[in-house]
Coordinates of C-alpha atoms in Angstrom, one line a residue:
M1 CA 55.0 -39.4 33.0
S2 CA 52.8 -36.9 34.8
L3 CA 51.8 -35.0 31.6
T4 CA 52.5 -37.5 28.7
T5 CA 50.3 -40.4 30.0
P6 CA 47.0 -38.5 30.5
T7 CA 47.5 -36.7 27.2
I8 CA 47.9 -40.0 25.4
I9 CA 44.9 -41.6 27.2
L10 CA 42.7 -38.5 26.3
T11 CA 43.9 -38.6 22.7
I12 CA 42.8 -42.3 22.5
F13 CA 39.4 -41.5 24.0
F14 CA 38.8 -38.5 21.7
S15 CA 40.0 -40.4 18.6
L16 CA 37.6 -43.2 19.3
I17 CA 34.7 -40.9 20.0
I18 CA 35.4 -39.0 16.8
S19 CA 35.5 -42.2 14.8
T20 CA 31.9 -43.0 16.0
I21 CA 30.6 -39.5 15.2
L22 CA 32.0 -39.4 11.6
P23 CA 29.3 -39.7 8.9
P24 CA 29.0 -43.3 7.6
S25 CA 30.6 -44.3 4.4
K26 CA 32.4 -47.4 3.1
R27 CA 35.8 -45.7 3.3
N28 CA 35.2 -44.7 6.9
L29 CA 35.2 -48.4 7.9
N30 CA 38.8 -48.7 6.9
N31 CA 39.5 -45.3 8.6
T32 CA 38.0 -46.8 11.8
K33 CA 40.3 -49.8 11.5
Y34 CA 43.4 -47.6 11.1
T35 CA 42.2 -45.4 14.0
L36 CA 42.1 -48.4 16.3
M37 CA 45.5 -49.6 15.1
L38 CA 47.0 -46.2 15.7
T39 CA 45.4 -45.9 19.2
F40 CA 46.7 -49.3 20.1
M41 CA 50.2 -48.3 19.2
I42 CA 49.9 -45.0 21.1
S43 CA 48.6 -46.9 24.2
M44 CA 51.8 -48.9 24.3
I45 CA 53.7 -45.8 25.3
P46 CA 52.3 -45.4 28.8
L47 CA 52.5 -49.2 29.2
N48 CA 56.2 -49.0 28.5
T49 CA 56.6 -46.2 31.1
L50 CA 54.6 -48.3 33.6
L51 CA 57.0 -51.2 33.2
N52 CA 60.0 -48.9 34.1
N53 CA 58.4 -47.3 37.1
N54 CA 55.2 -48.5 38.7
H55 CA 53.5 -45.2 39.4
E56 CA 49.8 -44.6 39.8
L57 CA 48.3 -41.4 38.4
T58 CA 44.9 -39.8 38.8
M59 CA 43.7 -37.0 36.5
M60 CA 40.7 -35.0 37.7
L61 CA 38.6 -32.3 36.0
L62 CA 36.7 -29.5 37.8
P63 CA 33.6 -30.8 39.7
L64 CA 30.5 -31.1 37.4
I65 CA 28.0 -31.2 40.3
T66 CA 28.8 -29.7 43.7
T67 CA 26.8 -30.8 46.7
Q68 CA 27.3 -30.3 50.5
T69 CA 28.7 -33.7 51.0
E70 CA 30.1 -34.8 47.7
N71 CA 31.7 -33.3 44.6
I72 CA 30.9 -35.3 41.4
N73 CA 33.7 -34.9 38.8
I74 CA 35.2 -36.8 35.9
A75 CA 38.3 -38.5 37.0
I76 CA 40.6 -40.9 35.3
T77 CA 42.9 -43.2 37.2
L78 CA 45.9 -44.7 35.4
D79 CA 47.5 -47.6 37.3
T80 CA 48.7 -51.1 36.5
L81 CA 45.2 -52.4 35.9
S82 CA 44.0 -49.7 33.5
L83 CA 47.3 -49.1 31.6
T84 CA 47.7 -52.8 31.0
F85 CA 44.1 -53.6 29.9
I86 CA 43.6 -50.5 27.6
P87 CA 46.1 -51.8 25.0
V88 CA 44.6 -55.3 25.3
A89 CA 41.1 -54.0 24.7
L90 CA 42.2 -51.8 21.8
F91 CA 44.2 -54.6 20.1
I92 CA 41.3 -57.1 20.3
T93 CA 38.8 -54.5 19.1
W94 CA 41.1 -53.6 16.2
S95 CA 41.3 -57.3 15.1
I96 CA 37.5 -57.8 15.6
T97 CA 36.6 -54.7 13.7
E98 CA 38.8 -55.7 10.7
F99 CA 37.2 -59.1 10.8
S100 CA 33.7 -57.6 11.0
I101 CA 34.2 -55.5 7.9
W102 CA 34.5 -58.8 6.0
Y103 CA 32.1 -60.9 8.0
M104 CA 29.2 -58.3 8.0
S105 CA 29.9 -56.9 4.4
S106 CA 26.5 -58.0 3.2
D107 CA 24.7 -56.3 6.1
P108 CA 23.0 -53.0 5.0
N109 CA 23.7 -51.4 8.4
I110 CA 27.4 -52.3 8.7
N111 CA 28.4 -48.7 9.5
K112 CA 26.1 -48.6 12.5
F113 CA 27.4 -52.1 13.6
I114 CA 31.0 -50.9 13.6
K115 CA 30.0 -47.7 15.5
Y116 CA 28.2 -49.9 18.1
L117 CA 31.4 -52.0 18.5
I118 CA 33.5 -48.8 19.1
T119 CA 30.9 -47.5 21.6
F120 CA 31.1 -50.9 23.4
L121 CA 34.9 -50.4 23.6
I122 CA 34.5 -46.8 24.9
T123 CA 32.1 -47.8 27.7
M124 CA 34.4 -50.6 28.7
M125 CA 37.3 -48.1 28.8
I126 CA 35.2 -45.9 31.1
I127 CA 34.9 -48.8 33.5
I128 CA 38.7 -49.5 33.4
T129 CA 39.7 -45.9 34.0
A130 CA 36.9 -44.8 36.4
D131 CA 38.2 -43.2 39.6
N132 CA 34.8 -42.9 41.2
M133 CA 31.6 -45.0 41.5
Y134 CA 29.5 -42.6 39.5
Q135 CA 31.8 -42.9 36.5
L136 CA 32.1 -46.6 36.9
F137 CA 28.3 -46.9 37.0
I138 CA 27.9 -45.0 33.7
G139 CA 30.4 -47.3 32.0
W140 CA 28.7 -50.3 33.6
E141 CA 25.3 -49.4 32.3
G142 CA 26.7 -48.4 28.9
V143 CA 28.3 -51.8 28.5
G144 CA 24.9 -53.4 29.4
I145 CA 22.9 -51.4 26.9
M146 CA 25.4 -51.9 24.1
S147 CA 25.4 -55.7 24.7
F148 CA 21.5 -55.5 24.4
L149 CA 21.7 -53.7 21.1
L150 CA 24.4 -55.9 19.6
I151 CA 23.0 -59.3 20.8
G152 CA 19.6 -58.3 19.3
W153 CA 21.3 -57.0 16.1
W154 CA 19.2 -59.3 13.9
G155 CA 15.9 -58.1 15.3
A156 CA 13.8 -60.0 12.8
R157 CA 14.7 -63.3 14.6
S158 CA 12.7 -63.9 17.7
N159 CA 15.5 -65.8 19.3
A160 CA 17.8 -62.8 19.0
N161 CA 15.2 -60.5 20.7
T162 CA 14.7 -63.1 23.5
A163 CA 18.5 -63.4 24.0
A164 CA 18.9 -59.6 24.1
L165 CA 16.1 -59.3 26.7
Q166 CA 17.5 -62.2 28.7
A167 CA 21.0 -60.5 28.8
I168 CA 19.6 -57.2 30.0
I169 CA 17.3 -58.7 32.6
Y170 CA 19.9 -60.9 34.1
N171 CA 22.3 -58.0 34.2
R172 CA 19.7 -55.8 35.9
I173 CA 19.4 -58.4 38.6
G174 CA 23.1 -58.0 39.2
D175 CA 23.0 -54.2 38.9
I176 CA 20.7 -54.1 41.9
G177 CA 23.9 -55.2 43.9
L178 CA 26.0 -52.4 42.4
I179 CA 23.3 -49.8 43.1
L180 CA 23.1 -51.1 46.7
T181 CA 26.9 -50.8 47.1
T182 CA 26.9 -47.3 45.6
T183 CA 24.1 -46.1 47.9
W184 CA 25.8 -47.6 51.0
L185 CA 29.1 -45.8 49.9
I186 CA 27.3 -42.5 49.4
T187 CA 25.9 -42.8 53.0
F188 CA 28.8 -44.2 55.0
S189 CA 31.9 -43.8 52.9
S190 CA 33.2 -42.1 49.8
M191 CA 32.6 -42.3 46.1
N192 CA 36.3 -41.8 45.1
M193 CA 38.4 -44.9 44.8
Q194 CA 41.4 -43.6 46.7
E195 CA 39.4 -42.5 49.7
L196 CA 37.3 -45.7 49.5
L197 CA 40.3 -48.1 49.4
I198 CA 42.0 -46.4 52.3
Q199 CA 39.1 -47.6 54.5
Y200 CA 39.6 -51.3 53.5
E201 CA 40.2 -52.3 57.1
T202 CA 36.6 -51.6 57.9
V203 CA 34.7 -54.8 57.3
N204 CA 31.0 -54.5 56.2
L205 CA 28.7 -57.0 54.7
I206 CA 26.4 -54.8 52.6
P207 CA 28.8 -53.3 50.1
T208 CA 30.6 -56.6 49.6
I209 CA 27.4 -58.6 49.0
G210 CA 26.4 -55.9 46.5
L211 CA 29.7 -56.1 44.6
M212 CA 29.4 -59.9 44.6
A213 CA 25.9 -59.7 43.1
A214 CA 27.0 -57.2 40.5
A215 CA 30.0 -59.4 39.5
M216 CA 27.7 -62.5 39.4
G217 CA 25.3 -60.8 36.9
K218 CA 27.9 -59.3 34.6
S219 CA 30.3 -62.2 34.6
A220 CA 27.6 -64.8 34.3
Q221 CA 28.4 -66.8 37.5
F222 CA 26.4 -69.8 38.5
S223 CA 22.7 -69.0 39.0
L224 CA 22.9 -65.9 36.8
H225 CA 24.6 -67.8 33.9
P226 CA 21.9 -68.7 31.3
W227 CA 22.1 -65.4 29.5
L228 CA 25.7 -65.9 28.3
P229 CA 25.1 -69.0 26.0
A230 CA 21.9 -67.4 24.9
A231 CA 23.8 -64.3 23.8
M232 CA 25.3 -66.4 20.9
E233 CA 22.2 -65.3 18.9
G234 CA 24.1 -62.1 18.1
P235 CA 26.7 -61.9 15.2
T236 CA 30.0 -63.7 15.8
P237 CA 32.1 -60.5 16.1
V238 CA 29.8 -59.4 18.9
S239 CA 30.3 -62.7 20.7
A240 CA 34.1 -62.3 20.3
L241 CA 34.1 -58.8 21.7
L242 CA 31.6 -59.6 24.4
H243 CA 33.5 -62.6 25.7
S244 CA 37.1 -61.4 25.5
S245 CA 37.7 -57.8 26.5
T246 CA 34.4 -56.2 27.3
M247 CA 31.1 -57.0 29.2
V248 CA 31.8 -60.3 30.9
V249 CA 35.2 -59.4 32.2
A250 CA 33.7 -56.1 33.7
G251 CA 32.3 -58.1 36.7
V252 CA 35.7 -59.7 37.6
F253 CA 37.4 -56.4 36.9
L254 CA 35.2 -54.6 39.4
L255 CA 36.1 -57.1 42.1
I256 CA 39.8 -56.8 41.2
R257 CA 39.6 -53.0 41.3
L258 CA 37.8 -53.0 44.7
H259 CA 39.5 -56.1 46.1
P260 CA 40.9 -54.3 49.2
I261 CA 37.2 -54.0 50.4
L262 CA 37.0 -57.8 50.3
N263 CA 40.5 -58.3 51.7
N264 CA 39.6 -58.7 55.4
H265 CA 36.2 -60.1 54.8
H266 CA 36.8 -63.9 55.0
T267 CA 33.1 -64.8 54.6
M268 CA 32.9 -63.0 51.2
K269 CA 36.2 -64.5 50.1
T270 CA 34.9 -68.0 50.9
M271 CA 31.7 -67.2 49.0
C272 CA 33.9 -66.1 46.0
L273 CA 35.9 -69.3 46.2
I274 CA 32.8 -71.6 46.4
L275 CA 30.9 -69.7 43.6
G276 CA 34.0 -69.6 41.3
A277 CA 34.8 -73.3 41.7
T278 CA 31.1 -74.3 41.2
T279 CA 30.9 -72.1 38.1
T280 CA 34.1 -73.5 36.6
M281 CA 33.0 -77.1 37.1
F282 CA 29.4 -76.6 36.0
A283 CA 30.1 -74.6 32.9
A284 CA 32.8 -77.1 31.8
A285 CA 30.5 -80.0 32.3
A286 CA 27.7 -78.2 30.4
A287 CA 30.1 -77.4 27.5
V288 CA 30.8 -81.2 27.1
T289 CA 27.1 -81.9 26.5
Q290 CA 26.6 -79.1 23.9
H291 CA 26.9 -79.5 20.1
D292 CA 26.6 -75.8 19.0
I293 CA 30.2 -74.5 18.5
K294 CA 29.4 -71.0 19.7
K295 CA 27.6 -72.3 22.8
I296 CA 30.6 -74.5 23.7
I297 CA 33.0 -71.5 23.5
A298 CA 30.5 -69.4 25.5
L299 CA 30.4 -71.9 28.3
S300 CA 34.1 -72.2 28.3
T301 CA 34.2 -68.4 28.9
T302 CA 31.9 -68.9 31.9
S303 CA 34.3 -71.6 33.1
Q304 CA 37.3 -69.4 32.8
L305 CA 35.5 -66.5 34.6
G306 CA 34.8 -69.0 37.4
L307 CA 38.5 -69.7 37.6
M308 CA 39.2 -65.9 38.0
M309 CA 36.6 -65.7 40.7
T310 CA 38.3 -68.6 42.5
M311 CA 41.5 -66.7 42.5
L312 CA 39.8 -63.7 44.0
G313 CA 38.5 -66.0 46.7
L314 CA 42.1 -67.1 47.4
N315 CA 43.2 -63.4 47.8
Q316 CA 45.1 -63.4 44.5
P317 CA 43.6 -60.5 42.4
T318 CA 46.8 -60.0 40.4
L319 CA 46.6 -63.6 39.2
A320 CA 42.9 -63.2 38.3
F321 CA 43.8 -60.1 36.3
L322 CA 46.7 -62.0 34.5
H323 CA 44.3 -64.8 33.5
M324 CA 41.7 -62.2 32.4
T325 CA 44.3 -60.6 30.1
M326 CA 45.6 -63.9 28.7
H327 CA 42.1 -65.3 28.2
S328 CA 41.1 -62.2 26.1
F329 CA 43.4 -63.1 23.3
F330 CA 42.7 -66.8 22.7
K331 CA 39.0 -66.4 23.4
A332 CA 38.6 -63.7 20.7
L333 CA 40.6 -65.9 18.3
L334 CA 38.4 -68.9 19.0
F335 CA 35.2 -66.9 18.3
L336 CA 36.6 -65.4 15.1
C337 CA 37.7 -68.8 13.9
S338 CA 34.3 -70.2 14.6
G339 CA 32.7 -67.3 12.8
S340 CA 34.9 -68.0 9.8
F341 CA 33.9 -71.7 9.8
I342 CA 30.2 -70.8 10.2
H343 CA 30.4 -68.4 7.2
Y344 CA 32.3 -71.0 5.2
L345 CA 29.6 -73.7 6.0
N346 CA 26.6 -71.6 5.1
N347 CA 25.6 -70.7 8.7
E348 CA 26.0 -74.2 10.0
Q349 CA 26.9 -74.2 13.7
D350 CA 26.5 -77.9 14.7
L351 CA 29.8 -79.5 15.4
R352 CA 28.5 -82.9 14.3
T353 CA 27.9 -81.7 10.7
M354 CA 31.3 -80.2 10.3
G355 CA 34.5 -82.1 9.4
N356 CA 37.6 -82.2 7.1
L357 CA 38.1 -78.4 7.3
L358 CA 41.8 -78.8 7.8
K359 CA 42.3 -79.2 4.0
T360 CA 39.8 -76.6 2.8
T361 CA 40.7 -73.9 5.4
P362 CA 44.3 -74.6 6.6
M363 CA 45.1 -71.2 8.1
T364 CA 41.8 -70.9 10.1
S365 CA 42.2 -74.5 11.2
S366 CA 45.7 -73.8 12.5
F367 CA 44.6 -70.8 14.4
T368 CA 41.7 -72.8 16.0
T369 CA 44.2 -75.4 17.1
V370 CA 46.5 -72.7 18.7
A371 CA 43.5 -71.1 20.5
S372 CA 42.2 -74.4 21.8
L373 CA 45.6 -75.6 23.0
S374 CA 46.1 -72.2 24.7
L375 CA 42.7 -72.6 26.4
M376 CA 43.7 -76.1 27.6
G377 CA 46.9 -74.6 29.1
M378 CA 49.4 -76.3 27.0
P379 CA 53.0 -75.4 28.0
F380 CA 54.5 -72.2 26.6
L381 CA 51.3 -70.9 25.1
S382 CA 49.7 -67.8 26.8
G383 CA 47.0 -69.7 28.7
F384 CA 49.7 -71.9 30.3
Y385 CA 51.3 -69.0 32.1
S386 CA 48.1 -68.0 33.9
K387 CA 46.1 -71.3 34.2
D388 CA 49.0 -73.4 35.3
T389 CA 50.0 -70.8 37.9
I390 CA 46.4 -70.6 39.2
I391 CA 46.3 -74.4 39.7
E392 CA 49.7 -74.4 41.4
T393 CA 48.6 -71.5 43.7
M394 CA 45.5 -73.5 44.6
T395 CA 47.6 -76.6 45.3
N396 CA 49.9 -74.6 47.6
S397 CA 46.9 -73.2 49.5
H398 CA 45.7 -75.1 52.7
I399 CA 42.1 -73.9 52.7
N400 CA 40.6 -75.4 49.6
L401 CA 40.8 -79.1 49.0
W402 CA 37.2 -79.1 47.7
A403 CA 37.8 -76.2 45.3
L404 CA 41.1 -77.7 44.1
T405 CA 39.4 -81.0 43.3
I406 CA 36.5 -79.3 41.5
T407 CA 38.9 -77.1 39.5
L408 CA 41.0 -80.2 38.5
I409 CA 37.9 -81.9 37.2
A410 CA 37.0 -78.8 35.3
T411 CA 40.5 -78.8 33.8
I412 CA 39.9 -82.3 32.5
L413 CA 36.6 -81.3 31.0
S414 CA 38.1 -78.1 29.5
A415 CA 40.7 -80.2 27.7
A416 CA 37.9 -82.7 26.6
Y417 CA 35.7 -80.1 24.9
S418 CA 38.6 -78.2 23.4
M419 CA 39.9 -81.4 21.9
Q420 CA 36.4 -82.3 20.7
I421 CA 36.2 -79.0 18.8
I422 CA 39.6 -79.7 17.1
L423 CA 38.7 -83.3 16.2
L424 CA 35.2 -82.7 15.0
I425 CA 36.0 -79.6 12.9
L426 CA 39.3 -80.5 11.4
T427 CA 39.2 -84.2 10.9
G428 CA 36.8 -86.9 9.6
P429 CA 34.4 -86.7 6.7
S430 CA 32.6 -83.5 5.7
H431 CA 28.8 -83.6 6.3
T432 CA 27.6 -80.2 5.0
N433 CA 27.7 -77.9 1.9
I434 CA 30.6 -75.6 1.6
S435 CA 30.3 -72.1 0.2
P436 CA 33.1 -71.2 -2.2
H437 CA 34.9 -68.5 -0.4
K438 CA 38.7 -68.4 0.1
E439 CA 40.7 -67.4 3.1
T440 CA 41.3 -63.8 2.1
K441 CA 43.7 -61.2 3.6
N442 CA 40.9 -59.5 5.5
T443 CA 40.1 -62.7 7.3
I444 CA 43.6 -64.0 7.9
Q445 CA 45.3 -60.8 9.1
P446 CA 43.2 -60.3 12.3
L447 CA 43.3 -64.0 13.1
M448 CA 47.1 -64.1 12.6
R449 CA 47.6 -61.2 15.0
L450 CA 45.5 -62.8 17.7
A451 CA 47.2 -66.2 17.1
L452 CA 50.6 -64.6 17.5
A453 CA 49.4 -62.9 20.7
S454 CA 48.0 -66.2 22.0
I455 CA 51.4 -67.8 21.5
L456 CA 53.7 -65.0 22.6
I457 CA 51.9 -62.8 25.1
G458 CA 52.5 -65.1 28.0
S459 CA 56.3 -65.3 27.4
I460 CA 56.4 -61.5 26.9
T461 CA 54.5 -60.9 30.2
K462 CA 56.8 -63.3 32.0
L463 CA 59.9 -61.6 30.7
S464 CA 58.6 -58.0 31.3
A465 CA 57.5 -58.8 34.9
L466 CA 60.6 -60.9 35.7
Q467 CA 61.4 -60.2 39.3
T468 CA 62.9 -62.5 41.9
P469 CA 60.0 -64.2 43.7
P470 CA 60.6 -66.3 46.8
M471 CA 61.4 -69.9 45.7
T472 CA 58.5 -72.3 46.3
T473 CA 59.4 -75.9 46.4
M474 CA 56.8 -78.6 45.7
P475 CA 56.7 -82.2 44.7
K476 CA 57.1 -83.0 41.0
M477 CA 53.6 -84.5 40.8
V478 CA 52.0 -81.4 42.2
K479 CA 54.0 -79.2 39.7
L480 CA 52.8 -81.4 36.8
M481 CA 49.2 -81.7 38.2
A482 CA 47.6 -79.3 35.7
L483 CA 49.4 -80.8 32.7
T484 CA 48.5 -84.3 33.8
M485 CA 44.8 -83.4 34.0
T486 CA 44.9 -81.7 30.6
T487 CA 46.5 -84.8 29.1
L488 CA 43.9 -87.0 30.8
G489 CA 41.1 -84.8 29.3
I490 CA 42.6 -85.1 25.8
I491 CA 42.8 -88.9 26.0
M492 CA 39.2 -89.1 27.3
S493 CA 37.9 -86.9 24.5
K494 CA 39.7 -89.1 21.9
D495 CA 38.1 -92.2 23.5
F496 CA 34.6 -90.7 23.6
M497 CA 34.9 -89.8 19.9
Q498 CA 35.4 -93.4 19.0
M499 CA 32.5 -94.7 21.2
P500 CA 29.3 -95.5 19.3
P501 CA 26.3 -93.2 20.1
L502 CA 24.1 -94.6 22.9
P503 CA 20.6 -95.7 21.6
Q504 CA 18.6 -94.7 24.7
K505 CA 17.3 -91.2 25.5
P506 CA 19.7 -88.8 27.2
R507 CA 20.2 -89.6 30.9
T508 CA 19.0 -87.2 33.6
I509 CA 22.5 -85.9 34.4
N510 CA 23.3 -85.3 30.7
L511 CA 20.0 -83.4 30.3
F512 CA 20.6 -81.4 33.5
F513 CA 23.9 -80.0 32.1
N514 CA 22.6 -79.7 28.5
Q515 CA 19.8 -77.5 29.7
L516 CA 22.2 -75.4 31.8
A517 CA 21.0 -76.9 35.1
F518 CA 17.9 -75.1 36.3
F519 CA 17.4 -73.2 33.0
N520 CA 13.9 -74.6 32.9
I521 CA 13.1 -73.3 36.4
P522 CA 13.3 -69.6 35.7
H523 CA 12.5 -69.8 32.0
R524 CA 9.7 -72.4 32.0
A525 CA 8.4 -73.6 35.3
M526 CA 8.2 -70.2 37.1
T527 CA 6.7 -68.3 34.1
M528 CA 4.2 -71.0 33.3
N529 CA 3.1 -71.4 37.0
T530 CA 2.7 -67.6 37.3
L531 CA 0.7 -67.5 34.1
K532 CA -1.5 -70.4 35.2
S533 CA -2.1 -69.0 38.7
S534 CA -2.9 -65.5 37.4
Q535 CA -5.2 -67.0 34.8
Q536 CA -6.9 -69.1 37.5
I537 CA -7.3 -66.1 39.8
S538 CA -8.7 -63.9 37.0
T539 CA -11.2 -66.5 35.7
E540 CA -12.3 -68.2 39.0
L541 CA -12.0 -65.3 41.5
M542 CA -12.8 -62.4 39.3
D543 CA -15.1 -63.7 36.5
L544 CA -16.9 -66.6 38.2
W545 CA -17.2 -65.1 41.7
A546 CA -16.8 -61.3 42.0
L547 CA -18.2 -60.1 38.6
E548 CA -20.9 -62.8 38.7
N549 CA -22.1 -62.1 42.3
Y550 CA -21.8 -58.3 42.1
G551 CA -22.7 -58.1 38.4
P552 CA -25.8 -59.7 36.8
K553 CA -26.8 -62.0 39.7
G554 CA -26.3 -59.4 42.4
L555 CA -28.3 -56.8 40.3
S556 CA -31.2 -59.2 39.7
K557 CA -31.3 -60.2 43.5
T558 CA -31.4 -56.5 44.5
L559 CA -34.1 -55.6 42.0
T560 CA -36.2 -58.6 43.1
Q561 CA -36.2 -57.4 46.7
L562 CA -36.9 -53.8 45.7
T563 CA -39.9 -54.9 43.6
L564 CA -41.3 -56.8 46.5
L565 CA -40.9 -53.8 48.7
S566 CA -42.4 -51.3 46.4
T567 CA -45.5 -53.2 45.1
Q568 CA -48.8 -54.2 46.6
Q569 CA -49.7 -56.7 43.9
K570 CA -50.5 -59.6 46.3
N571 CA -54.0 -60.6 45.0
M572 CA -55.8 -59.3 48.1
I573 CA -59.0 -57.4 47.2
K574 CA -59.2 -55.6 50.5
N575 CA -55.8 -54.1 50.0
Y576 CA -56.7 -53.0 46.5
M577 CA -60.0 -51.4 47.6
T578 CA -58.4 -49.6 50.5
T579 CA -55.5 -48.3 48.4
F580 CA -58.0 -47.2 45.7
T581 CA -60.3 -45.4 48.3
L582 CA -57.4 -43.7 50.0
T583 CA -55.9 -42.5 46.7
L584 CA -59.3 -41.2 45.6
L585 CA -59.9 -39.3 48.9
I586 CA -56.4 -37.8 48.8
S587 CA -56.9 -36.6 45.2
L588 CA -60.3 -35.1 45.9
T589 CA -59.0 -33.3 49.0
M590 CA -56.1 -31.9 47.0
I591 CA -58.4 -30.8 44.1
S592 CA -61.0 -29.1 46.5
T593 CA -58.2 -27.2 48.3

């Protein structure tokens, strides 16, 4: 274990880095796909060792920078979190890369696109394996810049540029928190994770608030959420990678990794709980009002991230990590299926114009159903093993009736929008032109892999981690609570589908959720008011007052006074004669001398 695991992890890193450095060619795209497949299979070896003996391993190189107080070095930590998530990230990136080779085949810069995806994966793996805050910060910023480049991939579209800027600005707001925490740790604690986590009994507000702000920005929690639906302007494979195993899960992963710091801080845990429950409920409600398929799936990601945050608030980081892992598979599958539909329907993304795709694309339709049911938490699919457990844990907790109620409402809404996707895409009449492309092997293979993972990974995890937990007894109704809420959501969705559209304008509450709550405040009201006030200041204060008074008017007033002082032209003959005589006398005196 001590030698094999680090060697394997380094092999994975180097093979991925080499695959991004290789000169671009069409053949290299397939080489990249096979490299990812091979690295995924290799990464299963240390995971297998981890299941047999739960050891933690840290590999450290010689210090890069030596200072009087701190040695900065590259260090990789291999524990349950990193060794479990590395194969997940590799598996999903392998599937997405294979899908991208087909999806982006007409793009002239497809080689650069695939390299960006691999770089995205590498930066996420730096975050996962980082053993000190410097290294984590490098990966953190790397993930941010790669998301900026990939969201704005189609730079000719103004919406794509706006969305990319929006993503990086919202993330920079969150990054202030991480920089604050890092600065505090440099001053009062240590950069290394082991030394840092030993001091978890010390409760301090500053680093915990910083971590919360960082997680809010990266994981798009309520108030810093508008960038995530806007990020759908990027290509669909980018959305799939961004929402499943990179970028948005980095914020939750940071809190899971440094959870011992939050452990004794009850105020911050309460904040986590409130924030997570609010995000879950709000994003699920917003998803119900949307019609763009990618935006609905994006808001469902925000909702699931809120659920993970709620678990961190209830002091259950392992459960949050379990849901993060399970969520990665079915969310990547949902996005790739939606990308396949969008490609098939000539770039049509509106759910209302889709329909009857069950007959024309049977395989993709089946995979969409599997992913949606897994997202709902249907029994024995992967989402069930984490989502159901989360709701049971909340029910057994005595501190969160409000959070439990909100989460149960969000569960109903999640089932409603998932069912809406299934019904609107697969059934009913077709409303749009269909491009004549078939479900080829390149499309189906990655989808099939992810679908199998979405079905089986929960059962495999349960069997591999099968220990003897203390028996928890609860009433049957409490045990079936999550399933009851999901069924209720499905029934509601079916009923809403059969209702005729309302003739009047959208009501305020519908508009509120449809525009992502206060989306108009930061993006419209604040910017317009700032522009208007600055325009008013510049025109009225500067132009009409300062420049006018100290410019032409001021100059003319000054010159008028000076002319009056320096001239004697006052129509008085005595003054003229006196001045003339004096001048004449002075000149004669000067000449005679």
